[in-house]
XYZ file of C-alpha atoms in Angstrom:
418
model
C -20.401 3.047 -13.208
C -22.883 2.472 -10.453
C -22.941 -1.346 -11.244
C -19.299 -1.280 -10.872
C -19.638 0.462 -7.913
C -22.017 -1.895 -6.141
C -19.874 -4.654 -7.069
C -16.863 -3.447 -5.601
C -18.131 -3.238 -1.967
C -19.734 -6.361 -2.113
C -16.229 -7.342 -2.746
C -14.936 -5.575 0.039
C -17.580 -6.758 2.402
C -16.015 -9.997 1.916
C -12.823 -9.394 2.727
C -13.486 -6.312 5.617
C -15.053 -6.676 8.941
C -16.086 -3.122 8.873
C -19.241 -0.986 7.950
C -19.829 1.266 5.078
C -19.735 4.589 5.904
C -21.402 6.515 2.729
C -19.825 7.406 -0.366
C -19.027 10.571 -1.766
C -18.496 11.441 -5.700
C -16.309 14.737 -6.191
C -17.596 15.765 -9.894
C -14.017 17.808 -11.716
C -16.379 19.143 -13.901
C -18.689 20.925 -11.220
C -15.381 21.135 -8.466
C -17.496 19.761 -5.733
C -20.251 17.854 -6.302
C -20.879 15.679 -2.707
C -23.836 12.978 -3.441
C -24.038 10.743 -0.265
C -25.173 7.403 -0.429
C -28.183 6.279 1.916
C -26.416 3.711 3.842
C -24.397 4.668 6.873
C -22.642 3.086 9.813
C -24.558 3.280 12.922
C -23.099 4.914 15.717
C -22.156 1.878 17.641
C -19.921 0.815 15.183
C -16.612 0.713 15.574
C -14.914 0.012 12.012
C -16.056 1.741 8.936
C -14.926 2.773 5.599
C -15.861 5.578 3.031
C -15.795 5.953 -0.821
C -14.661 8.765 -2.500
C -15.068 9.055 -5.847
C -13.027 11.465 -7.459
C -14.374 11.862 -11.672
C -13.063 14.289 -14.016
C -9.587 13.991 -11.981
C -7.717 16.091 -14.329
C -10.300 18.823 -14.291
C -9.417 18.883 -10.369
C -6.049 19.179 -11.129
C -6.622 21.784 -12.982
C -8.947 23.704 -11.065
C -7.742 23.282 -7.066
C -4.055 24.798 -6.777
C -1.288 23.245 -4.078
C -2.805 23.814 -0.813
C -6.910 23.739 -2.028
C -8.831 21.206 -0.925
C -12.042 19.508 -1.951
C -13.853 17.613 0.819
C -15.950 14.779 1.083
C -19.198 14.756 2.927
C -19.774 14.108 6.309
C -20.339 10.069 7.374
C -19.836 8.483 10.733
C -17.532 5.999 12.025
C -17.384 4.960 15.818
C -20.357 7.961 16.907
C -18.108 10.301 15.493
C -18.495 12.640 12.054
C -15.752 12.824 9.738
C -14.858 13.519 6.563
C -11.904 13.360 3.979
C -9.994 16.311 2.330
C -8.300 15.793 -1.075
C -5.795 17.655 -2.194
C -5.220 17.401 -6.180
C -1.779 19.126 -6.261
C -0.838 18.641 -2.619
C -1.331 19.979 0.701
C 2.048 22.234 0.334
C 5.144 22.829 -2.275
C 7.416 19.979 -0.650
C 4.499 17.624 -2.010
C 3.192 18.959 -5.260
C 3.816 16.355 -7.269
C 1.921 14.222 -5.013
C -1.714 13.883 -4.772
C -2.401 14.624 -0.408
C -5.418 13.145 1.266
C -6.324 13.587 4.954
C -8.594 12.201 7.596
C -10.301 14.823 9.649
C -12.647 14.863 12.791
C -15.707 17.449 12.984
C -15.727 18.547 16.861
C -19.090 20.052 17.817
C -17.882 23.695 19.635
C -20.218 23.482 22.615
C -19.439 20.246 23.708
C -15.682 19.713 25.855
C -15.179 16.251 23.934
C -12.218 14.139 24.580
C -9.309 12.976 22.458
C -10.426 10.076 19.764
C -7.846 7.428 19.374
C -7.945 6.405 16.094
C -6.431 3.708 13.718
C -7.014 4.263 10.036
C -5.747 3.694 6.353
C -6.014 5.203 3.280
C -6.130 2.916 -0.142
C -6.731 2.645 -3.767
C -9.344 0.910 -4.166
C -7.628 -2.307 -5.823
C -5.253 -2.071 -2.556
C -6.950 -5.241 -0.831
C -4.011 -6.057 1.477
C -4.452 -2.250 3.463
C -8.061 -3.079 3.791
C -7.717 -6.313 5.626
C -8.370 -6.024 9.199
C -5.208 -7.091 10.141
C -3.290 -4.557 8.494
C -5.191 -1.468 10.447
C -5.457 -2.795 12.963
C -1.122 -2.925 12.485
C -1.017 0.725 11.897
C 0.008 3.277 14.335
C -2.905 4.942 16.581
C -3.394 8.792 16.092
C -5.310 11.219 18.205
C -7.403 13.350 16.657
C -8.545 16.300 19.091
C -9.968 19.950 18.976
C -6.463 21.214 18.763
C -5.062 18.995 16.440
C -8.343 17.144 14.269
C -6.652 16.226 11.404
C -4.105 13.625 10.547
C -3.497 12.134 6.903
C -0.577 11.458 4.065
C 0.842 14.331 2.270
C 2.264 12.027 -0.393
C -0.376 8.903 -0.967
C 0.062 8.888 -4.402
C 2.617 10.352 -7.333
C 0.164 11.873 -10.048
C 2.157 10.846 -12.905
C 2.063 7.635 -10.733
C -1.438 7.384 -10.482
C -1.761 8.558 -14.215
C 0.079 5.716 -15.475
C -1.499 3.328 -13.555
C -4.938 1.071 -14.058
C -5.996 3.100 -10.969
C -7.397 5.840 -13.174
C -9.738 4.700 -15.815
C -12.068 7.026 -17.927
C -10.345 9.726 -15.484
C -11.754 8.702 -12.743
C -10.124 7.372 -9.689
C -11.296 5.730 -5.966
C -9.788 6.240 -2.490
C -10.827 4.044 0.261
C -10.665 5.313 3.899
C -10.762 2.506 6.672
C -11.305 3.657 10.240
C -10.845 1.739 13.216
C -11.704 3.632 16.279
C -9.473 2.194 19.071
C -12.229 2.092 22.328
C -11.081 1.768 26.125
C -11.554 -1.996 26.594
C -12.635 -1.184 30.227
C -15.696 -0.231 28.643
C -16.115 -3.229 26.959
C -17.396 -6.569 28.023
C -18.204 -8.506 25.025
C -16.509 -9.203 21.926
C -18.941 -7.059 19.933
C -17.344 -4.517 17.119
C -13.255 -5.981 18.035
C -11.683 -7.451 15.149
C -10.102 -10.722 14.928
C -6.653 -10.938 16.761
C -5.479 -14.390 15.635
C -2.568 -13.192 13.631
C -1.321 -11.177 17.174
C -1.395 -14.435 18.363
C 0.386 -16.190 15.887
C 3.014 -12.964 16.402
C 3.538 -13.728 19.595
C 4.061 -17.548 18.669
C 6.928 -16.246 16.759
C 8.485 -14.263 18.727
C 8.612 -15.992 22.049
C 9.821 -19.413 20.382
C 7.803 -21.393 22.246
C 7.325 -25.081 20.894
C 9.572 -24.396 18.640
C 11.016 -27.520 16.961
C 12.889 -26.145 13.506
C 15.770 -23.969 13.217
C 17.353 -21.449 9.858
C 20.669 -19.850 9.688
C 19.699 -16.870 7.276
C 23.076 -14.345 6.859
C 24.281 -15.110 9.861
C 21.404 -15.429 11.993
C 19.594 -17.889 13.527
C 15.407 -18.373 13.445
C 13.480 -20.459 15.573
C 9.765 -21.589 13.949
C 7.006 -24.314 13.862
C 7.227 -26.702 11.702
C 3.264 -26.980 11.323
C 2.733 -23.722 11.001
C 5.393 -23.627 7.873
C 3.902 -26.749 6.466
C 0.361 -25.180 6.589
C 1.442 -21.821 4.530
C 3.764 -23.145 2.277
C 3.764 -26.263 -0.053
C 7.367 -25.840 -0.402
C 7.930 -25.913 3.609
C 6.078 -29.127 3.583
C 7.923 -30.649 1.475
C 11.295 -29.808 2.552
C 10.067 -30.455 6.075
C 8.008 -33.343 5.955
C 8.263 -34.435 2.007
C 10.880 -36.021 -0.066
C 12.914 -33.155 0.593
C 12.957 -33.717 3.885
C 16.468 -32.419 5.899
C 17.135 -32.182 9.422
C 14.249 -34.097 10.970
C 15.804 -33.522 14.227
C 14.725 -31.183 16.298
C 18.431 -29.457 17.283
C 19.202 -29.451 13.597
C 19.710 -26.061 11.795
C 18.806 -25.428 8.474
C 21.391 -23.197 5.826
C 19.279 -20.997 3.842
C 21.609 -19.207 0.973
C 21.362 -16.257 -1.342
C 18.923 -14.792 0.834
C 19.443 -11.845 4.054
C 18.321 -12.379 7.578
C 16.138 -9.077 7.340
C 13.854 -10.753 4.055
C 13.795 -13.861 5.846
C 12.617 -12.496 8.682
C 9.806 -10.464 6.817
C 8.720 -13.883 5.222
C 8.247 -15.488 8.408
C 6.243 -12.479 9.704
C 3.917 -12.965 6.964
C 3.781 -17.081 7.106
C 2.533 -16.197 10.584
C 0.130 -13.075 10.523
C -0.863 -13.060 6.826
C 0.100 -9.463 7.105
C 2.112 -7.852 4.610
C 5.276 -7.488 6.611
C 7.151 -3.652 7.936
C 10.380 -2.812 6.771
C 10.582 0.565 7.322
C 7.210 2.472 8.879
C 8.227 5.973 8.025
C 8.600 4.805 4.273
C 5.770 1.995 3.852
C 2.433 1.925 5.596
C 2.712 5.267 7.298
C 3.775 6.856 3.902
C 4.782 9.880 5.766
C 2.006 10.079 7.928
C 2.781 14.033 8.935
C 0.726 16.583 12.114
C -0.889 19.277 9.736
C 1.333 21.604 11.696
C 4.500 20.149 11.555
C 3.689 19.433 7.903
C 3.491 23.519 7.316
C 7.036 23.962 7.804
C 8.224 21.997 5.470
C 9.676 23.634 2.604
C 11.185 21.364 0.505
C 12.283 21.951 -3.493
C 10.223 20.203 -6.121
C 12.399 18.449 -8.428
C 12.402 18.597 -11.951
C 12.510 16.056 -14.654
C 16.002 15.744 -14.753
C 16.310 14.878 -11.322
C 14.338 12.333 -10.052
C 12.981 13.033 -6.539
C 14.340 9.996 -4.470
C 12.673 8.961 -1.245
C 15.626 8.857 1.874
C 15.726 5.606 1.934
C 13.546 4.723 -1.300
C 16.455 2.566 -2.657
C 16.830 0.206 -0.193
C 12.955 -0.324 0.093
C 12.934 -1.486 -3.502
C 15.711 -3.505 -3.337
C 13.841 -5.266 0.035
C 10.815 -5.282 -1.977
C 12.505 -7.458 -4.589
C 13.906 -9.299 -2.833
C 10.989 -10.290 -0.972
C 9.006 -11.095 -4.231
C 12.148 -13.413 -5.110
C 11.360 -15.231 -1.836
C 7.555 -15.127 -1.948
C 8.381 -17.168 -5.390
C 10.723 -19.404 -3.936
C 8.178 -20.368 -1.384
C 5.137 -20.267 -3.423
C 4.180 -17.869 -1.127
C 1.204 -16.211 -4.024
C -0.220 -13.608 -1.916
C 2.922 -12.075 -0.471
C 4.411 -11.887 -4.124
C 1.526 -10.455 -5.292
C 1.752 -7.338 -2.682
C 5.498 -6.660 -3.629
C 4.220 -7.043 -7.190
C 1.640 -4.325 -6.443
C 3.502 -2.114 -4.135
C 6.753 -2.458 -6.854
C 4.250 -1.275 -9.715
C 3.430 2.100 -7.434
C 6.894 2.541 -6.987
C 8.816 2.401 -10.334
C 11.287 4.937 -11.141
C 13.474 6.027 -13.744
C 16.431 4.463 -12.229
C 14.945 0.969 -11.120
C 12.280 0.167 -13.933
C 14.707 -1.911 -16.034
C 15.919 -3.881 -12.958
C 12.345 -4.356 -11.802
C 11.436 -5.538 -15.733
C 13.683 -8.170 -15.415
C 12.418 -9.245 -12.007
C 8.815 -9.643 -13.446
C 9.953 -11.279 -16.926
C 12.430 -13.928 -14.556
C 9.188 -14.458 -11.929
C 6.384 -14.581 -14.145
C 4.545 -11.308 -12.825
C 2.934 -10.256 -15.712
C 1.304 -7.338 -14.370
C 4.738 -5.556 -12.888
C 5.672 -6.454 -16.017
C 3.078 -4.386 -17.671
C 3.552 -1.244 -15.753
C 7.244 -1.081 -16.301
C 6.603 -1.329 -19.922
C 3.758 0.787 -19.585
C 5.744 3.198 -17.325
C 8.711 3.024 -20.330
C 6.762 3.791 -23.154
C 5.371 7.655 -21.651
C 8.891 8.869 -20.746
C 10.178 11.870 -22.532
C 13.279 11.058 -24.803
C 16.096 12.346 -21.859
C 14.667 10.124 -19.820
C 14.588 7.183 -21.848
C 18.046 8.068 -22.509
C 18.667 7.327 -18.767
C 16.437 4.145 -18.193
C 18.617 2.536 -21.211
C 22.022 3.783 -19.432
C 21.188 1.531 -16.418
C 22.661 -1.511 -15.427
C 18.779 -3.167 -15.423
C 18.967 -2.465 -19.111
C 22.088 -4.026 -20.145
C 20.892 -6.837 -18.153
C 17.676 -7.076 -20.513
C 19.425 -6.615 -23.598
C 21.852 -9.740 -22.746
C 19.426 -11.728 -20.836
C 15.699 -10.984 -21.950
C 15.935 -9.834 -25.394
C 12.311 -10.919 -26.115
C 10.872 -8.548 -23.894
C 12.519 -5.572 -25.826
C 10.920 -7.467 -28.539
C 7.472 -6.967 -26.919
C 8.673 -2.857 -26.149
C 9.331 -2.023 -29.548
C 5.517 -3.298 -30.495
C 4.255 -1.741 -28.031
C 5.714 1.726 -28.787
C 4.711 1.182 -32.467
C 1.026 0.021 -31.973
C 0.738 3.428 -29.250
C 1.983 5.673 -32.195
C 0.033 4.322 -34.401
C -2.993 5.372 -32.226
């Protein structure tokens, strides 16, 4: 465990310009059991990130109703303390089935301390792409106060998400916090503790069109872009740009891209440009519901049984948009980008989309979507078996991809036979 441990933020060290910020272990078997690591991020840091640990994860379950929290211990990001508050079964009823975890700020009560602006993102600890600098520093800025301290995501994870998942091994799971706190750049006259802002600038490249010397007509509309900068993310833009497949060298000349809509095309250019996994929607993706504690305790919504399959507003359409995008990532040979809407379509797979997301993985070669739709297939109670097979995805397996019902039925006979 501890090896693993140590070689996991080594891992993230790479890839994070931020400082570690502790690590806390929450023991199921004792309910709270804080042990803080020795290494912490000095108060002049701006960017830091904290462990917790959570083992025996269905004793917690078990033990913390909805609305009981088990906290983390106290580190320090930016010369402020914090900690993180995990709620097993949900910070109220309209998120029980979720797992709730929330960011809060410890105000000292003698001292008239001003508002903290604050950028921050919660993870698995697998989630690579939200701990990339470039994606918190993308997120929206919350102020954390005396009146208002805590801010956080009152449905980061399904548990019978997170229970299916390779998340939770030996049941025991990690959550990554990444803080950012966003300082008043009158104060600052260096470069010290900022993170890199080259993808902003690449942003802006886009969006203002300047240089621009290559044009697509996408559903209707057109996009201006740099041929360079194509040719340098893509192997497929190079060649169809400067290759054998070479088409409209000239600079007026507009290129048709079919069976593909503006709004994915659009997304794929973000990304060729920022190396940031693109927004679709922020109140469904990256801010996951980010929710005020207080506006968050008057909502009263049912809880859904398992006949009816609670159904994000708006859920539908983000899965179809992540599908698409992993069908142009492909086309591309875009690898990173596919791999995010592999990993953000394995969190997401429901009842009613798990066969059409199957056939996605088995037609794209994504082995590990494909896993956790089988996977995700095989625990499902009879009745709701009964309604994967009545979808359209399914017919479209049987008739197209009968091998991979092939590889189903083994699997389901080899888990029995455990």
């Amino acid at each position: 465990m501890e090896e693993k441990l140590r070689g996991a933020l080594l891992d993230h060290r790479r890839f994070v310009m931020s400082s570690f910020a502790g690590v806390t272990v929450l023991d199921g078997h004792n309910q709270c059991h804080c042990e803080m690591s020795g290494i912490y991020a000095s108060a002049g840091v701006d960017a830091g990130y904290h462990l917790l640990i959570v083992k025996g994860y269905s004793r917690t379950k078990e033990f913390f109703p909805t609305g009981e929290n088990i906290t983390s211990g106290h580190f320090v990001v930016g010369g402020h303390d914090w900690l993180l508050e995990y709620y097993p079964n949900g910070l109220d009823p309209s998120c029980a089935d979720y797992i709730s975890v929330y960011l809060t700020l410890l105000y000292d009560s003698d001292v008239d301390e001003e508002d903290v602006e604050v950028k921050f993102s919660f993870s698995l600890i697998n989630q690579v792409e939200k701990q990339m600098p470039m994606y918190i520093r993308g997120t929206k800025t919350y102020s954390f106060s005396s009146s208002v301290p805590m801010w956080g995501i009152s449905k980061f994870v399904r548990r019978d998400a997170l229970e299916q998942s390779p998340d939770l091994i030996s049941d025991c799971f990690t959550i990554r916090c990444d803080i950012m706190v966003c300082k008043d750049p009158k104060t600052k006259d260096d470069a010290g503790g900022t993170l890199p802002d080259i993808h902003q600038h690449f942003s802006n490249l886009l969006d203002d069109k300047l240089g621009a010397d290559v044009a697509f007509e996408v559903g209707g509309e057109t996009f201006a872009a740099h041929r360079c900068v194509l040719a340098a993310r893509s192997t497929v833009f190079r060649a169809q740009l400067f290759g054998p497949m070479k088409e409209g060298t000239a600079t007026s000349s507009i290129i048709q891209i079919k069976d593909m809509e503006a709004k994915v095309f659009r997304a794929l250019l973000s990304f060729v440009y920022t190396d940031s996994f693109p927004e679709m929607y922020k109140d469904i993706m990256e801010e996951n519901h980010m929710i005020d504690f207080e506006e968050q305790e008057q909502a009263d919504e049912a809880v859904d049984d398992e006949m009816s399959e609670a159904v994000e507003p708006g859920q539908e359409e983000h899965e179809i948009w992540l599908q698409d995008l992993l069908v142009a990532a492909d086309r591309y040979d875009l690898q990173r980008l596919k791999f995010i809407c592999e990993k953000r379509l394995s969190e997401c797979i429901g009842v009613n989309s798990v066969a059409a997301t199957l056939a996605l993985a088995e037609k794209h070669h994504c082995h590990g979507l494909k896993e956790a739709c089988l996977e995700f297939i095989q625990v499902q109670s009879p009745s709701r078996l009964k309604r994967v097979m009545a979808t359209s995805g399914w017919e479209h397996i049987i008739t197209t991809y009968p091998s991979v019902l092939n590889e189903f039925i083994a699997k389901l006979i080899a888990s029995r036979r455990k």
